XYZ file of C-alpha atoms in Angstrom:
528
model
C -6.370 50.704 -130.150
C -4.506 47.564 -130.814
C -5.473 46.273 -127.613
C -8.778 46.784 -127.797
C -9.043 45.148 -131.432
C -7.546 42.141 -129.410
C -10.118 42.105 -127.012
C -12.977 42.254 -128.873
C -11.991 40.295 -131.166
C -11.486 37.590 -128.085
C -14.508 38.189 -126.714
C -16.298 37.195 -129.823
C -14.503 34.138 -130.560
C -15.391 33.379 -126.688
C -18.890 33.999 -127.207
C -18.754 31.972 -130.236
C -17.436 28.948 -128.717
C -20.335 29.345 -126.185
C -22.861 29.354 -128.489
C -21.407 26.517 -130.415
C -20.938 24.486 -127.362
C -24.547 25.253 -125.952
C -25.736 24.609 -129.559
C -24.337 21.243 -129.732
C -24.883 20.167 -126.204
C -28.841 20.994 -126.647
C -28.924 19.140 -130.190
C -28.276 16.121 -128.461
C -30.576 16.613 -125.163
C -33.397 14.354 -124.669
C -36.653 14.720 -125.900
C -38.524 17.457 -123.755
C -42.336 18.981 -124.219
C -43.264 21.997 -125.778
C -44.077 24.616 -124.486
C -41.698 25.284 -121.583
C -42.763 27.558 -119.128
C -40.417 30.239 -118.197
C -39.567 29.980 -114.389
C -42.114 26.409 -113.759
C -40.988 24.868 -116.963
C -43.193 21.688 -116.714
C -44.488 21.487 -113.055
C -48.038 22.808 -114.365
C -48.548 19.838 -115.913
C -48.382 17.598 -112.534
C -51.069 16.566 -110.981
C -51.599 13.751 -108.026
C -50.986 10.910 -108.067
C -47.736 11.829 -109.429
C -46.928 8.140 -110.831
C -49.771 7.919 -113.344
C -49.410 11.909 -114.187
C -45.753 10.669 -115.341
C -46.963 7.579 -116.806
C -49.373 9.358 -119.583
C -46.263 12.203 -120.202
C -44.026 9.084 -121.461
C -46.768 7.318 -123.048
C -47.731 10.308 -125.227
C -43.773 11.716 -125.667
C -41.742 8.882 -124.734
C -40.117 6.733 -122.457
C -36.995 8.982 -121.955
C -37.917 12.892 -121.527
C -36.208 15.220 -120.294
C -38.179 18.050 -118.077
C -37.769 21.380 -116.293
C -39.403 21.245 -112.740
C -38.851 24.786 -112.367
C -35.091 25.334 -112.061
C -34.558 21.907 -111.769
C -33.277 19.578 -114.592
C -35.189 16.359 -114.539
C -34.655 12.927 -117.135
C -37.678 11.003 -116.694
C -37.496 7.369 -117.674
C -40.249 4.220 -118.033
C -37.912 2.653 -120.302
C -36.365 -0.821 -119.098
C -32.983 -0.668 -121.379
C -32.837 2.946 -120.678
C -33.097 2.415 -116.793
C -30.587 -0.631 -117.093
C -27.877 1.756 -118.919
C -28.283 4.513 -115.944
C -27.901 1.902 -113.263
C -24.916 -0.290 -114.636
C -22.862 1.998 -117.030
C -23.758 5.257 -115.388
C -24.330 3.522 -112.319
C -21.762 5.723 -110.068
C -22.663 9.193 -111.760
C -26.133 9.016 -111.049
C -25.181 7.531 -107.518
C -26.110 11.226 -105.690
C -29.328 12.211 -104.279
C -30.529 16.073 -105.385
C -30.096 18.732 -102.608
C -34.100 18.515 -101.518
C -35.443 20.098 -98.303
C -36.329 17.000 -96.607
C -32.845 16.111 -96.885
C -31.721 18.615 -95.262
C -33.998 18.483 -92.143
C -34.595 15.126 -91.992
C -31.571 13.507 -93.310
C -28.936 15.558 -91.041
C -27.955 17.746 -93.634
C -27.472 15.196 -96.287
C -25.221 13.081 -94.109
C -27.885 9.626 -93.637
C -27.620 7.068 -95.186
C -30.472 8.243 -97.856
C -29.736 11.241 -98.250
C -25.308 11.520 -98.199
C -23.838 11.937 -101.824
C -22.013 9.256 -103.071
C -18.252 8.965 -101.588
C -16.340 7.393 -98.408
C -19.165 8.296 -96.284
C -21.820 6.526 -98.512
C -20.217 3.713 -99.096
C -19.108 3.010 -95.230
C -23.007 3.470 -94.364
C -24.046 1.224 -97.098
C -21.305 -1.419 -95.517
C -22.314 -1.187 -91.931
C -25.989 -1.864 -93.444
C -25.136 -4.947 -95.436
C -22.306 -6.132 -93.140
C -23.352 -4.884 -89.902
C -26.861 -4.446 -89.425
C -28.967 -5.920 -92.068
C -26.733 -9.331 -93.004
C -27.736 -12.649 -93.046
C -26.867 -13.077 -89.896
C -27.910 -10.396 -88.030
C -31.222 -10.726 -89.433
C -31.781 -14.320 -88.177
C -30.541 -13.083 -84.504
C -33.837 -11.694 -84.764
C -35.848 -14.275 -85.575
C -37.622 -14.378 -82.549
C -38.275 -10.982 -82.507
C -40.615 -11.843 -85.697
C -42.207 -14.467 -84.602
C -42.933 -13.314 -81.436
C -44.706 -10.495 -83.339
C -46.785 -12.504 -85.400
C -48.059 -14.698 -82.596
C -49.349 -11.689 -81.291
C -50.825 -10.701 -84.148
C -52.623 -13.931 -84.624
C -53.680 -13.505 -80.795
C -54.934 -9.974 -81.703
C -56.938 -11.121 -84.387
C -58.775 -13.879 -82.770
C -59.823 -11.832 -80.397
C -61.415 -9.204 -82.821
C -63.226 -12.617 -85.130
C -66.769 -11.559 -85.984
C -65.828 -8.282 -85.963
C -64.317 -5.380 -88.552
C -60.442 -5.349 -88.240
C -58.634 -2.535 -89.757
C -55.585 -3.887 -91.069
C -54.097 -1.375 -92.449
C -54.078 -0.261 -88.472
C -52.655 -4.050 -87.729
C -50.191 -4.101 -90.107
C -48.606 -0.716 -89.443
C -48.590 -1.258 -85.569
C -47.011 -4.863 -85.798
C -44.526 -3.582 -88.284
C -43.315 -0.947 -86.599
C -43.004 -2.924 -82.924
C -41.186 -5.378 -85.458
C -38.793 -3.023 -86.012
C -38.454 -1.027 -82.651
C -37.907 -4.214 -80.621
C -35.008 -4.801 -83.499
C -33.762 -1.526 -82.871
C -34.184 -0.595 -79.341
C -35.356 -3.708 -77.389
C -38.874 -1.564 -77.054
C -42.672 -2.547 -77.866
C -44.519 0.415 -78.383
C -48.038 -0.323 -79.884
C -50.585 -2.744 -78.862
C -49.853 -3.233 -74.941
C -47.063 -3.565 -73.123
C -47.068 -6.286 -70.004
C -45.326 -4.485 -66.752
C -45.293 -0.953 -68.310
C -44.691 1.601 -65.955
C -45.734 5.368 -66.373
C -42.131 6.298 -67.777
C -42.799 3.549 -70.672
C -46.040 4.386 -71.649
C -45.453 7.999 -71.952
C -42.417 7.443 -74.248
C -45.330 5.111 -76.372
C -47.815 7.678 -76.462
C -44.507 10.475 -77.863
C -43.068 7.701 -80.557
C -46.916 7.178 -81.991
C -47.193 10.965 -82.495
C -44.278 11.466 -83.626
C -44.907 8.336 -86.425
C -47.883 10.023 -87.208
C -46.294 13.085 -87.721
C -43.545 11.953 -89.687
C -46.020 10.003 -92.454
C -47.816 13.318 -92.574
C -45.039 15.851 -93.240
C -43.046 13.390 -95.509
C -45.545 12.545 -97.538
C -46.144 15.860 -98.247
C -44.650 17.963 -101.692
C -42.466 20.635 -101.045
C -42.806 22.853 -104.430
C -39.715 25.297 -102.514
C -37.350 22.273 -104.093
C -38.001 23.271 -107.775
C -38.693 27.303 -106.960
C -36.107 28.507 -104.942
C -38.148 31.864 -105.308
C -40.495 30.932 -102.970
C -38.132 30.454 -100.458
C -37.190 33.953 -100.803
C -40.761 34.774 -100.730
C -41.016 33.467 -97.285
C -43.239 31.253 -98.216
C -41.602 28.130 -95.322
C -44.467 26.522 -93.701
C -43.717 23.011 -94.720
C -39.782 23.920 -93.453
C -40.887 24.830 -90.534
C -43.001 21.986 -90.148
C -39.492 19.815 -90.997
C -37.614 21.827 -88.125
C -39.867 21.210 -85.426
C -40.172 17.796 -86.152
C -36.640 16.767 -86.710
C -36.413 17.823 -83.704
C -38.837 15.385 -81.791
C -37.623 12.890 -83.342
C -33.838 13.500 -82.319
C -34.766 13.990 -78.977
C -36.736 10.573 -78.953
C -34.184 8.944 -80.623
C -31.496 9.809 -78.438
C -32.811 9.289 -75.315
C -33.157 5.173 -76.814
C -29.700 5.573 -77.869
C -28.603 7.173 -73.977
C -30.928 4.271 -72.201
C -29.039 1.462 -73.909
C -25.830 3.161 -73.497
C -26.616 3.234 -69.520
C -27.609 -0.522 -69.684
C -24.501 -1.478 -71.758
C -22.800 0.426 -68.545
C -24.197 -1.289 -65.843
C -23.457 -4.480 -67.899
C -19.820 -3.633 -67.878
C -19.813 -3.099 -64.329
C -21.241 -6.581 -63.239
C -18.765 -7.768 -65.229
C -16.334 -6.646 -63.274
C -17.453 -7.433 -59.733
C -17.772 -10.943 -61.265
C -13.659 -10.868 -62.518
C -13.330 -11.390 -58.571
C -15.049 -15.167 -58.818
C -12.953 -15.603 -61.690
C -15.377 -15.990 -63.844
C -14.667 -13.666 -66.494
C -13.799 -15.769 -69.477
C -18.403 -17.490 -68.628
C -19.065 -13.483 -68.935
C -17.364 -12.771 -71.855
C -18.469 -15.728 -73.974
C -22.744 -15.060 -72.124
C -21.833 -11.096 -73.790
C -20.706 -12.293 -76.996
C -24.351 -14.704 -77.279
C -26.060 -11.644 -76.603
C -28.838 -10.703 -79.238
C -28.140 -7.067 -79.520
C -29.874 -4.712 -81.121
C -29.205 -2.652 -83.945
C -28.406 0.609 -81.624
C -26.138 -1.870 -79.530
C -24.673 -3.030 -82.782
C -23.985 0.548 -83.711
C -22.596 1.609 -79.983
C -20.448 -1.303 -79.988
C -18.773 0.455 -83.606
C -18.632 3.467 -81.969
C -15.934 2.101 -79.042
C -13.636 1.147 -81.841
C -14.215 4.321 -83.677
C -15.885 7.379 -81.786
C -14.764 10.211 -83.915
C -16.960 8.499 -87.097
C -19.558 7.083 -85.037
C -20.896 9.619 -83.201
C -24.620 9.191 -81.574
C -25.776 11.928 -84.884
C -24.692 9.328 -87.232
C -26.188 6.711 -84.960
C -29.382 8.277 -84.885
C -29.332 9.180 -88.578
C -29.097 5.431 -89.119
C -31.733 4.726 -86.928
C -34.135 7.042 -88.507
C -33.624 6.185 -91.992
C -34.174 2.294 -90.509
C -37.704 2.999 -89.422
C -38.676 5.457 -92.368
C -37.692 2.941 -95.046
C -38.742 -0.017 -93.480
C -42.160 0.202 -91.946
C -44.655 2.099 -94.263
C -43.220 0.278 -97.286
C -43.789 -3.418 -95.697
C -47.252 -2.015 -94.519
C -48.182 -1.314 -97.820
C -47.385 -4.383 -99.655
C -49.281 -6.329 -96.954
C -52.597 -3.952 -97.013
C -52.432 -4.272 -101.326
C -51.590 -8.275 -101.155
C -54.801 -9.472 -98.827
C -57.085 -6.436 -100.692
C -55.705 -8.506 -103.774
C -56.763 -12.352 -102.217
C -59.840 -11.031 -100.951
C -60.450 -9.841 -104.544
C -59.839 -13.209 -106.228
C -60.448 -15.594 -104.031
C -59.276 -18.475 -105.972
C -55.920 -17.195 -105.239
C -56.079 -16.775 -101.973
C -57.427 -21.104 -101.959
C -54.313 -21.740 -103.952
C -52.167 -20.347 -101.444
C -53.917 -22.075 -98.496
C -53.849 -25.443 -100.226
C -49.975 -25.043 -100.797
C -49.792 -23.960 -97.090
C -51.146 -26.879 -95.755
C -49.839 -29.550 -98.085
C -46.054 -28.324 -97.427
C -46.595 -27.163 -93.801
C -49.236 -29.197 -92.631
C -51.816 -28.420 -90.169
C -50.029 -29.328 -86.255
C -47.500 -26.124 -86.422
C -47.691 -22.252 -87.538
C -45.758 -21.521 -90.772
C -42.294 -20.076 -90.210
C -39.376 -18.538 -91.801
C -38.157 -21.464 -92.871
C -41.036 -22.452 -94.779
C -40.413 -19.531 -97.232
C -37.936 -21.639 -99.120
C -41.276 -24.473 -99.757
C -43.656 -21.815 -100.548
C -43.266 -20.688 -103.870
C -47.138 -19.160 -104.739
C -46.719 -17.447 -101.568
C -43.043 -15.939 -103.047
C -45.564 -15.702 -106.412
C -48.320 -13.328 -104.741
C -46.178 -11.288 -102.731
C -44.084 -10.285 -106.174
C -47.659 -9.984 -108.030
C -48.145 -7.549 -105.553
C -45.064 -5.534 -105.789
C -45.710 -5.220 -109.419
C -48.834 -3.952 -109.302
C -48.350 -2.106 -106.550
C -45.013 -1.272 -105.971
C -44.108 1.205 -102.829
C -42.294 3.020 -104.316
C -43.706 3.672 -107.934
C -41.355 6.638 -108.251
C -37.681 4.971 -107.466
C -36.054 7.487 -104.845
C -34.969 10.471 -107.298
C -30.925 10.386 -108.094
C -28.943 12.683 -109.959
C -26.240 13.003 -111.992
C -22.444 14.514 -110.708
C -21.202 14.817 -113.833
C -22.206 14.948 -117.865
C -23.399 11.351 -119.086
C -24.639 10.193 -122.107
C -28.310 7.755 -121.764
C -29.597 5.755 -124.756
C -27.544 8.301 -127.001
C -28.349 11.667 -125.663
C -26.902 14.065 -123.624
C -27.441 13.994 -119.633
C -26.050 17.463 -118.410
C -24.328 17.231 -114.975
C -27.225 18.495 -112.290
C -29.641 16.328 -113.790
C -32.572 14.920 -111.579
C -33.310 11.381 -112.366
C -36.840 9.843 -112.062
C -37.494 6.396 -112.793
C -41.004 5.306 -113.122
C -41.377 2.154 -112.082
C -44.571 1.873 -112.009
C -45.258 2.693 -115.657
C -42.882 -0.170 -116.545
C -44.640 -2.603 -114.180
C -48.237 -1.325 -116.162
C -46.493 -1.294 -119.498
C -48.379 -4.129 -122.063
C -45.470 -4.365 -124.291
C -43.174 -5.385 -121.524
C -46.264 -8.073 -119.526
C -48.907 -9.990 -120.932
C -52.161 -8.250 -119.315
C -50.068 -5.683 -116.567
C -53.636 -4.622 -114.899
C -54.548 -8.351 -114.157
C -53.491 -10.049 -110.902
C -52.357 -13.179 -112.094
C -49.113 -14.512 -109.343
C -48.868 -17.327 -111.829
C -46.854 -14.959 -114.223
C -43.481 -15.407 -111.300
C -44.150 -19.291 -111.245
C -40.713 -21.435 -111.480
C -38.707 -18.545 -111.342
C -37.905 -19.478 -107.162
C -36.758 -16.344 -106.218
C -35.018 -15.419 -109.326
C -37.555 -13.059 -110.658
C -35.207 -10.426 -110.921
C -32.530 -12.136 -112.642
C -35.435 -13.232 -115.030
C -37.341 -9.956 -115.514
C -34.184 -7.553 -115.195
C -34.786 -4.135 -115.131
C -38.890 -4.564 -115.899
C -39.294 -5.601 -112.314
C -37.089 -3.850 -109.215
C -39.186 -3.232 -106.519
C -36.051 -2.408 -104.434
C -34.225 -0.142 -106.583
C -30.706 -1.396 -108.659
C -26.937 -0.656 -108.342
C -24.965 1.242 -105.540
C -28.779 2.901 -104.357
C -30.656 -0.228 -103.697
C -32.688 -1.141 -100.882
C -30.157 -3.317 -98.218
C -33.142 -4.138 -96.623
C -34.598 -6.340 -99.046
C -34.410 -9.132 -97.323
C -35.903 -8.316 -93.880
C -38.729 -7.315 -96.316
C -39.535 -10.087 -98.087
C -39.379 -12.567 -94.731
C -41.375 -9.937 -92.894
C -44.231 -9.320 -95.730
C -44.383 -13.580 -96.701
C -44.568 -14.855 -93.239
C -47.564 -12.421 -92.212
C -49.038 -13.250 -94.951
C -48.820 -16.924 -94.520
C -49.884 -17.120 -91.026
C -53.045 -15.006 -91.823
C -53.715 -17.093 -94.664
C -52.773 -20.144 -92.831
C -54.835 -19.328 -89.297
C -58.085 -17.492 -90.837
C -60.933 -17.796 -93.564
C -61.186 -14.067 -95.072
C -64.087 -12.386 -95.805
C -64.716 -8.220 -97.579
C -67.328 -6.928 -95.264
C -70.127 -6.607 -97.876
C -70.587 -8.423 -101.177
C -68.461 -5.165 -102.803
C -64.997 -5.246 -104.164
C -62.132 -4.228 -102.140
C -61.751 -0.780 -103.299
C -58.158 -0.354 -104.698
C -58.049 3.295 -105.255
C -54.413 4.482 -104.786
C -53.896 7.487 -101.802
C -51.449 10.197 -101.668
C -47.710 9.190 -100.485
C -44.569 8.062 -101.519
C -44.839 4.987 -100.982
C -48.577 4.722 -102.558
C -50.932 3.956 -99.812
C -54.453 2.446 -100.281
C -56.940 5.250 -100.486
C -59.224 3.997 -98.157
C -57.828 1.593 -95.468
C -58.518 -2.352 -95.562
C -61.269 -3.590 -93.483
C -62.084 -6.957 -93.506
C -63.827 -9.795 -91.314
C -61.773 -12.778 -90.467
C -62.764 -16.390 -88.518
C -60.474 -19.106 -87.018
C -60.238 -21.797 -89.284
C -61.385 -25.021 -87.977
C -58.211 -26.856 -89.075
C -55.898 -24.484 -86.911
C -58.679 -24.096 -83.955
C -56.122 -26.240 -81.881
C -53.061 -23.755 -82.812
C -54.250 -20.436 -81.577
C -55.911 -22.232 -78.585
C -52.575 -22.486 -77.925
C -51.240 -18.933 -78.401
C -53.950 -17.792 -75.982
């Protein structure tokens, strides 16, 4: 009897505890939204696009809410200071990515470099990108690479003047053979010279399988928040993933095997050369080599195999051409919709083109630095338009506290950037297109806007490839503002409905008319 006094009476003061603890803990949670749902909790109040949905929540409730996407825990913030104290302060707990389907599938069972939780493994990914494949450095090695590509595209459109062009088309072809010939050595879109059967069939499997990609990852997978459904067998979308995943492994390693056998055959002319002694001319002609970013990678994984093995290689790979093409695409498509909108603009940028560049020579890289309302219309755009209005979700790995309430451990974390970029309290007129707004600020217009403008994400999650972005996005921009008088192709407005996406296409693709200048006649005469 006296043991069971003891128990109960420990049992109570257990349950007690509990109640106090969950008491306290949930005093202090964020705002949420009544009523909760039981089992969907908030998702019924979503609706596409996703961004503004968000946007009106935190304008009617608040800038920092916390929500229930089913069984999920989710903080959503549009709040600048709040957004600043989860990405320096909390910067490391919030440093995961939630367990979502698509990284799974896609990202190797959370091992890419998007997708792998924060630790050794992170943080050695996030070094080879900065150090390895996306420095300074290695980025000018491939200078040519991006020129090369935008003479063609200034070739391309000449021959199309007087004509419809769909740029959104342009763009995403020239961006992705951009970043193949980076990556692999290959040109896939737009004509090869000297393909042979071999080549053009690998073209025709790496556009489907582009096309396939956009369309699966843009697509919501509600199994993330409802694990009930899952259960339910309701797996079309996983499916979808699997089969995919695997196409693009396959396609990825057989680039990875080609340049292995190359690097091979390299090695052995090497050798037969040691016999004119001639070794030390070989070794310093292999050390000049451009390589490209899979050569970069094999050339870790001699030093290193049991790390870099050809999954982590084409992990890498992957994420490369996922977070760098349909992002870049975007920002050009919404920049020349936004010139061809105010055309004043788009005269201000020409006349700064040819006063600092002049009109005997195409604009390059290196006229970045001397074309500040360029730099101004490009960040305009990003603003307005950012491509990724929803920052990639993280989520916390351990309790936090966030402009004085309580985060619980689990937590999903959405920031909206978009709703800060559109917020009037934060800039004078948000929905107006005015580049003037980044004037003098030469590049600094993060350090000067903080955490109201980051259109590449903050802290130990931000975007390495920021600066292949911003060279890529202001020199196309500059040649076709340099090389072409623009025209909308009727007296209309560009339409600049948003589509469906993550990183928040145009609704309805850009088509415009474009003519050789007369001033720059002489120039692509001389491309042809």
């Amino acid at each position: 009897m006296y043991y069971l006094l003891i128990t109960i009476i420990t049992l109570l003061l257990t349950a007690i505890l509990i109640l106090l603890r969950r008491t306290t803990t949930t005093t202090y949670l964020p705002p949420t939204i009544y009523p909760t749902i039981p089992i969907i909790g908030h998702l019924h109040l979503l609706k596409p696009p996703l961004h503004k949905t968000l946007a009106t929540l935190s304008t009617n409730h608040g800038p920092i809410l916390f929500l229930h996407f089913g069984s999920r825990n989710v903080l959503l913030i549009s709040s600048p200071t709040a957004v600043e104290e989860c990405f320096t302060k909390n910067d490391i707990v919030f440093a995961n990515r939630p367990r979502l389907l698509s990284g799974k599938i896609l990202g190797y069972n959370y091992t890419s470099f998007g997708w792998a939780p924060y630790g050794a493994h992170l943080r050695n990914l996030r070094r080879i990108s900065t150090v390895e494949i996306l420095s300074s450095h290695r980025i000018n090695e491939f200078h040519d690479i991006r020129a090369d590509e935008a003479t063609l595209l200034i070739q391309k459109l000449t021959s199309a003047c007087g004509s419809q062009v769909n740029l959104s088309l342009v763009f995403h072809e020239m961006t992705l053979n951009m970043m193949m010939r980076m990556i692999s050595g290959k040109r896939f879109f737009g004509g090869n010279n000297n393909n042979n059967i071999d080549e053009e069939e690998e073209g025709k499997r790496f556009k489907e399988i582009v096309k396939e990609s956009f369309r699966v990852s843009g697509a919501s997978n509600i199994g993330d928040h409802l694990p009930v459904l899952k259960w339910l067998g309701v797996t079309g979308l996983e499916k979808k993933m699997v089969v995919l995943q695997g196409k693009r492994d396959s396609f990825i390693q057989g680039l990875i095997d080609q340049l292995r056998n190359v690097k091979h055959e390299e090695i052995s002319e090497t050798n037969d050369n040691n016999n004119n002694n001639n070794n030390n001319n070989n070794n310093n002609m292999k050390n000049k080599k451009k390589n490209t970013m899979i050569e970069v990678l094999l050339q870790l994984k001699e030093d290193d195999p049991e790390y870099y093995t050809d999954e982590l290689i084409k992990s890498f790979v992957l994420n490369l051409l996922t977070a760098g093409t349909d992002t870049s695409t975007a920002t050009m498509e919404w920049a020349l919709s936004l010139l061809l909108n105010h055309k004043y603009v788009l005269k201000k940028a020409r006349d700064e083109i040819d006063t600092q560049v002049g009109q005997d020579r195409l604009v390059n890289e290196s006229d970045m630095a001397n074309l500040p309302y360029l730099l101004c219309i490009v960040n305009e755009t990003m603003r307005m338009y950012p491509a990724g209005p929803l920052l990639v979700p993280h989520e916390s790995s351990d309790d936090c506290v966030v402009a004085g309430y309580h985060v619980p451990r689990g937590t999903m974390l959405i920031v909206n950037q978009w709703a800060i970029h559109h917020d009037p309290e934060l800039w004078s007129e948000p929905e107006v297109f005015k580049p003037e707004r980044f004037e003098g600020l030469e590049g600094k217009a993060r350090d000067e806007f903080g955490f109201r403008f980051m259109p590449f994400g903050f802290g130990r999650r931000s975007c390495p490839g920021e600066g292949l972005a911003m060279w890529l996005v202001g020199l196309t921009l500059g040649l076709l503002i340099q090389c072409f008088d623009w025209e909308r192709v009727s007296e209309e407005m560009i339409d600049m409905t948003e589509g469906p996406g993550l990183t928040m296409p145009k609704a309805q693709p850009l088509i415009a008319k474009c003519s050789p200048r007369p001033v720059t006649q002489c120039l692509i005469s001389d491309l042809s």
